[in-house]
């Protein structure tokens, strides 16, 4: 074999080996996390410093050219279009906190991780519901106040008081877009979409939140905030629904959701809001000819909805109570011996509150009536109507002028003999139906009877008047 042939063979071997190594290396690199910094903020800020007062275009055009210089190829001459093109695609939106309220300064410490150098800051008019202005953040000064580059405004590099008027009123909000500057997964931003809340109401177990399923999401993070707090994570779950029970009554809560894929979080929307209305505490009792439901007062309620369970154990609204101070309802559509279940929701405008899903139940027992009394050899016999569902009856007595009833005893029939009645004394008798621990109501003055006389004085108006006049004289 000649030296020339040997050299060619070795060259071929070296080339093949090198190609194999490079192929393996390239393959390995394509399957590992790689650090990419798609947005070069220093390049964006360098462009802003040179061109902030060049008089070319409006604020959105200026901001677009700044981020283009930083490597994000987005150009939108309208503020709202620029915001929408960046949010969730090239960055994350945050609502910023003004140090002095609606007219004040932005401090970096108040907006930690929500804005930084090279990020964009948008002004949103709450009256006309649109984004009206955009500036480029230039970090903070020595006192921690955020500075910016605002197109054609000579305040760059200074502490800025963000007083902005639109629609003739000082009513606006500031948002940032934190542009992608850090680690990207496998060289690309996560493709997991942003979940949207499609159901938010007070339910049987607190505020119920539901959102749409996101393809590729392994789980979801639910956040909540109030007008006085920032976003706080409520839970992480693989489900698309959650009942939030840890709420205070009458407080407005705002919710949002982020999808999670391999520990990479999606963006999120501003979310939806609901006012928490607690479930009223309930009590129930038999009244004369009805069931009475009572409940606790719920602050901020405009009124209450009363529900009764049907044969399928589903709740059916039977009454709307107007007025937050009316705390009872009388259901007269009842049959003695039948059990009924009720629950109540408070409402505020069109918003219905939480409710006790288990409800409260009672067997309605009618009030015994149509009493009559007469003397017998054993005593005064009191007779009354039988009541559907009653297992027994309890009979009471008091003298005319007395306040308290005396329980005489119980009977399984619709009559009872009072063996302790005294002659020439006028008594009032009543009775209650009983089933287990459930008692009916009672007639407060069903029959008046004077022992030793034959007639039932409740049937004789003249004698009743005489008895009452006699009772008044004795007081």
CSV table of C-alpha atoms in Angstrom, one decimal, residues 215-419:
chain,number,residue,atom,x,y,z
A,215,UNK,CA,-54.0,21.5,25.9
A,216,UNK,CA,-50.5,20.6,27.1
A,217,UNK,CA,-51.0,21.9,30.6
A,218,UNK,CA,-50.0,19.5,33.4
A,219,UNK,CA,-51.8,21.5,36.1
A,220,UNK,CA,-53.1,25.0,37.0
A,221,UNK,CA,-52.3,27.7,39.5
A,222,UNK,CA,-55.3,29.7,40.8
A,223,UNK,CA,-54.7,33.2,42.2
A,224,UNK,CA,-56.9,35.7,44.1
A,225,UNK,CA,-56.6,39.3,45.1
A,226,UNK,CA,-58.8,42.1,46.6
A,227,UNK,CA,-58.7,45.9,46.2
A,228,UNK,CA,-56.3,46.0,49.1
A,229,UNK,CA,-54.0,43.0,48.3
A,230,UNK,CA,-51.9,41.8,45.5
A,231,UNK,CA,-52.2,38.4,43.7
A,232,UNK,CA,-51.9,35.4,46.1
A,233,UNK,CA,-51.9,31.8,45.0
A,234,UNK,CA,-54.9,30.0,46.3
A,235,UNK,CA,-54.1,26.5,45.1
A,236,UNK,CA,-52.4,24.4,42.5
A,237,UNK,CA,-54.6,21.7,41.0
A,238,UNK,CA,-54.9,19.3,38.0
A,239,UNK,CA,-58.6,20.1,37.8
A,240,UNK,CA,-60.3,22.9,36.1
A,241,UNK,CA,-62.6,23.9,38.9
A,242,UNK,CA,-62.1,25.0,42.6
A,243,UNK,CA,-64.4,26.0,45.4
A,244,UNK,CA,-62.7,28.8,47.5
A,245,UNK,CA,-64.1,28.6,51.1
A,246,UNK,CA,-61.6,30.9,52.8
A,247,UNK,CA,-63.4,34.2,52.2
A,248,UNK,CA,-64.8,37.1,54.1
A,249,UNK,CA,-68.4,38.2,53.6
A,250,UNK,CA,-69.0,41.3,51.4
A,251,UNK,CA,-65.5,41.5,50.0
A,252,UNK,CA,-64.8,41.8,46.2
A,253,UNK,CA,-62.4,39.1,45.1
A,254,UNK,CA,-60.7,38.9,41.7
A,255,UNK,CA,-59.4,35.6,40.3
A,256,UNK,CA,-57.1,34.5,37.6
A,257,UNK,CA,-55.5,31.2,36.4
A,258,UNK,CA,-52.2,30.2,34.9
A,259,UNK,CA,-51.5,26.9,33.2
A,260,UNK,CA,-48.3,25.1,34.1
A,261,UNK,CA,-46.3,22.8,31.8
A,262,UNK,CA,-43.1,21.3,33.1
A,263,UNK,CA,-42.9,24.1,35.7
A,264,UNK,CA,-43.2,26.8,33.1
A,265,UNK,CA,-46.1,29.1,33.8
A,266,UNK,CA,-48.4,30.6,31.1
A,267,UNK,CA,-49.3,34.2,31.1
A,268,UNK,CA,-52.6,35.3,32.8
A,269,UNK,CA,-55.4,37.7,32.3
A,270,UNK,CA,-56.6,40.3,34.7
A,271,UNK,CA,-59.3,37.8,35.7
A,272,UNK,CA,-62.8,38.1,36.8
A,273,UNK,CA,-64.3,39.5,40.0
A,274,UNK,CA,-67.1,38.5,42.4
A,275,UNK,CA,-68.4,39.8,45.7
A,276,UNK,CA,-68.5,37.1,48.4
A,277,UNK,CA,-71.8,36.6,50.1
A,278,UNK,CA,-71.8,34.0,52.9
A,279,UNK,CA,-74.4,31.3,53.3
A,280,UNK,CA,-77.1,32.4,55.9
A,281,UNK,CA,-77.5,30.3,59.0
A,282,UNK,CA,-81.0,28.8,59.0
A,283,UNK,CA,-83.7,27.8,61.6
A,284,UNK,CA,-87.1,26.3,60.9
A,285,UNK,CA,-90.3,25.8,62.8
A,286,UNK,CA,-94.0,24.8,62.4
A,287,UNK,CA,-96.4,27.8,62.4
A,288,UNK,CA,-100.2,27.8,62.4
A,289,UNK,CA,-101.0,26.6,58.9
A,290,UNK,CA,-97.4,27.0,57.6
A,291,UNK,CA,-93.7,26.3,58.0
A,292,UNK,CA,-91.6,29.4,59.0
A,293,UNK,CA,-88.0,29.6,57.8
A,294,UNK,CA,-85.7,32.1,59.5
A,295,UNK,CA,-82.1,33.1,58.6
A,296,UNK,CA,-79.2,35.2,59.7
A,297,UNK,CA,-78.6,38.7,58.3
A,298,UNK,CA,-75.9,38.9,55.6
A,299,UNK,CA,-74.2,42.2,55.2
A,300,UNK,CA,-74.4,43.9,51.8
A,301,UNK,CA,-77.4,41.8,50.8
A,302,UNK,CA,-80.2,43.4,48.8
A,303,UNK,CA,-82.5,40.5,49.7
A,304,UNK,CA,-82.8,36.8,49.8
A,305,UNK,CA,-83.9,33.8,47.7
A,306,UNK,CA,-85.8,31.1,49.4
A,307,UNK,CA,-85.6,27.5,48.0
A,308,UNK,CA,-87.5,24.3,48.8
A,309,UNK,CA,-86.4,20.8,47.6
A,310,UNK,CA,-88.7,19.0,45.3
A,311,UNK,CA,-89.3,15.2,45.0
A,312,UNK,CA,-86.0,14.8,43.2
A,313,UNK,CA,-84.1,16.7,45.9
A,314,UNK,CA,-83.4,19.6,43.6
A,315,UNK,CA,-83.7,23.1,44.8
A,316,UNK,CA,-86.6,25.1,43.5
A,317,UNK,CA,-86.9,28.9,44.3
A,318,UNK,CA,-90.2,29.6,46.0
A,319,UNK,CA,-89.8,33.2,47.0
A,320,UNK,CA,-87.7,36.3,46.5
A,321,UNK,CA,-87.4,38.5,49.6
A,322,UNK,CA,-86.8,42.2,48.8
A,323,UNK,CA,-84.8,44.0,51.5
A,324,UNK,CA,-81.8,42.9,53.4
A,325,UNK,CA,-83.5,43.2,56.8
A,326,UNK,CA,-86.4,40.8,56.2
A,327,UNK,CA,-85.1,37.6,57.7
A,328,UNK,CA,-88.0,35.1,57.6
A,329,UNK,CA,-90.5,33.5,55.2
A,330,UNK,CA,-93.7,31.6,55.8
A,331,UNK,CA,-94.5,28.7,53.4
A,332,UNK,CA,-98.3,28.0,53.5
A,333,UNK,CA,-98.2,25.5,50.7
A,334,UNK,CA,-97.7,22.6,53.0
A,335,UNK,CA,-99.4,19.3,53.9
A,336,UNK,CA,-99.5,17.9,57.5
A,337,UNK,CA,-97.3,14.8,57.9
A,338,UNK,CA,-95.0,15.7,55.0
A,339,UNK,CA,-91.3,16.6,55.4
A,340,UNK,CA,-89.9,19.7,53.7
A,341,UNK,CA,-86.3,20.9,53.2
A,342,UNK,CA,-85.3,24.6,52.7
A,343,UNK,CA,-82.3,26.7,52.0
A,344,UNK,CA,-81.6,30.4,51.5
A,345,UNK,CA,-79.3,32.6,49.4
A,346,UNK,CA,-78.5,36.2,49.9
A,347,UNK,CA,-78.3,38.3,46.7
A,348,UNK,CA,-76.7,41.6,45.8
A,349,UNK,CA,-78.1,43.0,42.5
A,350,UNK,CA,-77.9,40.1,40.0
A,351,UNK,CA,-75.3,38.3,42.2
A,352,UNK,CA,-76.5,35.3,44.2
A,353,UNK,CA,-74.6,34.3,47.4
A,354,UNK,CA,-73.5,31.0,48.9
A,355,UNK,CA,-76.0,28.7,50.4
A,356,UNK,CA,-76.3,25.7,52.7
A,357,UNK,CA,-76.6,22.8,50.3
A,358,UNK,CA,-77.8,20.3,53.0
A,359,UNK,CA,-80.6,22.8,53.9
A,360,UNK,CA,-82.8,22.4,57.0
A,361,UNK,CA,-85.7,20.0,57.1
A,362,UNK,CA,-88.9,19.6,59.2
A,363,UNK,CA,-92.1,17.6,59.1
A,364,UNK,CA,-95.0,19.9,58.9
A,365,UNK,CA,-97.5,19.1,61.6
A,366,UNK,CA,-100.8,21.1,61.5
A,367,UNK,CA,-102.1,22.8,64.6
A,368,UNK,CA,-104.8,20.9,66.4
A,369,UNK,CA,-108.1,22.9,66.3
A,370,UNK,CA,-111.9,22.8,66.7
A,371,UNK,CA,-111.6,22.2,70.5
A,372,UNK,CA,-114.6,21.5,72.7
A,373,UNK,CA,-114.7,20.7,76.4
A,374,UNK,CA,-117.3,19.1,78.7
A,375,UNK,CA,-117.6,17.8,82.2
A,376,UNK,CA,-117.3,14.1,82.8
A,377,UNK,CA,-117.2,12.0,86.0
A,378,UNK,CA,-113.4,11.8,85.8
A,379,UNK,CA,-112.9,15.5,84.9
A,380,UNK,CA,-112.9,17.9,82.0
A,381,UNK,CA,-112.7,16.1,78.6
A,382,UNK,CA,-111.0,18.2,75.9
A,383,UNK,CA,-111.5,17.1,72.3
A,384,UNK,CA,-109.6,18.4,69.2
A,385,UNK,CA,-109.0,17.5,65.6
A,386,UNK,CA,-106.6,14.7,64.6
A,387,UNK,CA,-103.5,15.9,62.7
A,388,UNK,CA,-101.9,14.0,59.8
A,389,UNK,CA,-98.5,12.7,60.7
A,390,UNK,CA,-98.9,13.1,64.4
A,391,UNK,CA,-97.8,10.2,66.6
A,392,UNK,CA,-99.3,11.7,69.8
A,393,UNK,CA,-100.5,15.0,71.3
A,394,UNK,CA,-99.5,17.1,74.3
A,395,UNK,CA,-102.3,19.0,76.1
A,396,UNK,CA,-101.8,22.3,77.9
A,397,UNK,CA,-103.9,24.4,80.3
A,398,UNK,CA,-103.8,27.7,82.0
A,399,UNK,CA,-106.2,29.8,84.0
A,400,UNK,CA,-107.6,33.0,82.5
A,401,UNK,CA,-105.1,35.8,83.2
A,402,UNK,CA,-102.1,33.4,83.5
A,403,UNK,CA,-99.1,33.9,81.1
A,404,UNK,CA,-97.6,30.4,81.3
A,405,UNK,CA,-99.0,27.1,80.0
A,406,UNK,CA,-99.0,24.0,82.1
A,407,UNK,CA,-98.4,20.7,80.3
A,408,UNK,CA,-101.1,18.2,81.5
A,409,UNK,CA,-99.9,15.1,79.7
A,410,UNK,CA,-99.9,13.3,76.4
A,411,UNK,CA,-102.3,11.1,74.5
A,412,UNK,CA,-102.3,9.1,71.2
A,413,UNK,CA,-106.0,9.9,70.6
A,414,UNK,CA,-107.7,13.2,69.8
A,415,UNK,CA,-109.1,13.7,73.3
A,416,UNK,CA,-107.8,14.1,76.8
A,417,UNK,CA,-109.3,14.1,80.3
A,418,UNK,CA,-108.1,16.8,82.7
A,419,UNK,CA,-108.5,15.2,86.2
